Amino acid sequence: MFKNLKLLEDTLVEFEDRMGDRVTAVDDVLIWLEKYVRSVFSSRTAAKKGDELAVPLDAAFNIAIQLFGMIDIGADGVDDRLAEELTKIKARYLGK
């Protein structure tokens, strides 16, 4: 796992100058991933409910939405439509 983190770090450094303003979006994904891992693995609860479930679901949706949204800089492709649909699904189930 840590080898993959190092690979990710190297990749982010390599492409940082190409990311432009999308570097913030990548940073957000990493923040949400940390929240996801912390919320999922901090408790050994078999069936999470309420806030225990809300945090990892919110993080997972946010990660997916952000990743789809930054595939390219256009706003009219299937990637952008998928981001929109996931945003609607997130709002329907999580109210956010």
Short mmCIF file of C-alpha atoms in Angstrom, two decimals:
data_model
loop_
_atom_site.label_atom_id
_atom_site.label_comp_id
_atom_site.label_asym_id
_atom_site.label_seq_id
_atom_site.Cartn_x
_atom_site.Cartn_y
_atom_site.Cartn_z
CA MET A 1 0.00 0.00 0.00
CA PHE A 2 2.74 2.48 0.89
CA LYS A 3 4.48 1.70 -2.37
CA ASN A 4 1.30 2.79 -4.15
CA LEU A 5 1.15 5.96 -2.07
CA LYS A 6 4.70 6.76 -3.14
CA LEU A 7 3.74 6.08 -6.77
CA LEU A 8 0.76 8.43 -6.39
CA GLU A 9 2.99 11.08 -4.85
CA ASP A 10 5.45 10.78 -7.74
CA THR A 11 2.62 11.03 -10.27
CA LEU A 12 1.13 14.10 -8.58
CA VAL A 13 4.52 15.81 -8.55
CA GLU A 14 5.06 14.92 -12.22
CA PHE A 15 1.73 16.39 -13.35
CA GLU A 16 1.30 19.23 -10.85
CA ASP A 17 2.13 21.90 -13.43
CA ARG A 18 -0.51 20.50 -15.82
CA MET A 19 -3.25 20.38 -13.20
CA GLY A 20 -3.68 24.13 -12.98
CA ASP A 21 -6.71 24.98 -10.89
CA ARG A 22 -7.69 21.30 -10.79
CA VAL A 23 -4.95 20.75 -8.20
CA THR A 24 -7.52 21.90 -5.62
CA ALA A 25 -9.94 19.24 -6.83
CA VAL A 26 -7.26 16.56 -6.49
CA ASP A 27 -6.50 17.84 -2.99
CA ASP A 28 -10.20 17.58 -2.12
CA VAL A 29 -10.24 13.94 -3.29
CA LEU A 30 -7.32 13.17 -0.99
CA ILE A 31 -9.04 14.88 1.95
CA TRP A 32 -12.25 12.93 1.34
CA LEU A 33 -10.29 9.70 0.97
CA GLU A 34 -8.70 10.28 4.38
CA LYS A 35 -12.16 10.91 5.88
CA TYR A 36 -13.49 7.79 4.21
CA VAL A 37 -10.70 5.54 5.48
CA ARG A 38 -10.89 7.02 8.98
CA SER A 39 -14.66 6.68 9.24
CA VAL A 40 -14.80 3.16 7.82
CA PHE A 41 -11.92 1.67 9.78
CA SER A 42 -12.16 3.55 13.09
CA SER A 43 -15.13 1.43 14.14
CA ARG A 44 -15.66 -2.31 13.97
CA THR A 45 -19.43 -1.87 13.79
CA ALA A 46 -20.93 -4.54 11.55
CA ALA A 47 -23.76 -2.34 10.32
CA LYS A 48 -23.10 1.39 10.38
CA LYS A 49 -26.08 3.71 10.83
CA GLY A 50 -26.72 7.43 11.03
CA ASP A 51 -23.61 9.59 11.21
CA GLU A 52 -21.37 6.52 11.08
CA LEU A 53 -22.79 5.76 7.64
CA ALA A 54 -23.28 9.36 6.48
CA VAL A 55 -19.60 10.30 6.59
CA PRO A 56 -18.21 7.49 4.41
CA LEU A 57 -21.14 7.70 1.97
CA ASP A 58 -20.67 11.45 1.63
CA ALA A 59 -16.93 11.00 1.10
CA ALA A 60 -17.42 8.24 -1.48
CA PHE A 61 -19.94 10.29 -3.45
CA ASN A 62 -17.74 13.39 -3.28
CA ILE A 63 -14.72 11.46 -4.52
CA ALA A 64 -16.63 9.94 -7.44
CA ILE A 65 -18.28 13.23 -8.40
CA GLN A 66 -14.97 15.08 -8.27
CA LEU A 67 -13.11 12.43 -10.28
CA PHE A 68 -15.76 12.36 -13.01
CA GLY A 69 -15.88 16.15 -13.09
CA MET A 70 -12.17 16.62 -13.67
CA ILE A 71 -11.60 14.00 -16.36
CA ASP A 72 -11.42 16.84 -18.86
CA ILE A 73 -11.93 20.59 -18.88
CA GLY A 74 -15.10 20.46 -20.95
CA ALA A 75 -18.53 20.40 -19.38
CA ASP A 76 -20.63 18.51 -21.88
CA GLY A 77 -19.34 14.94 -22.02
CA VAL A 78 -20.58 11.71 -20.52
CA ASP A 79 -18.18 12.26 -17.61
CA ASP A 80 -19.93 15.51 -16.71
CA ARG A 81 -23.37 13.94 -17.06
CA LEU A 82 -22.29 11.13 -14.71
CA ALA A 83 -21.08 13.72 -12.19
CA GLU A 84 -24.46 15.47 -12.41
CA GLU A 85 -26.38 12.21 -11.94
CA LEU A 86 -24.23 11.22 -8.95
CA THR A 87 -24.85 14.67 -7.45
CA LYS A 88 -28.61 14.11 -7.77
CA ILE A 89 -28.36 10.63 -6.25
CA LYS A 90 -26.26 11.97 -3.38
CA ALA A 91 -28.86 14.70 -2.73
CA ARG A 92 -31.70 12.18 -2.84
CA TYR A 93 -30.11 9.78 -0.37
CA LEU A 94 -28.03 12.08 1.82
CA GLY A 95 -29.94 15.35 1.48
CA LYS A 96 -26.80 17.26 0.53
#
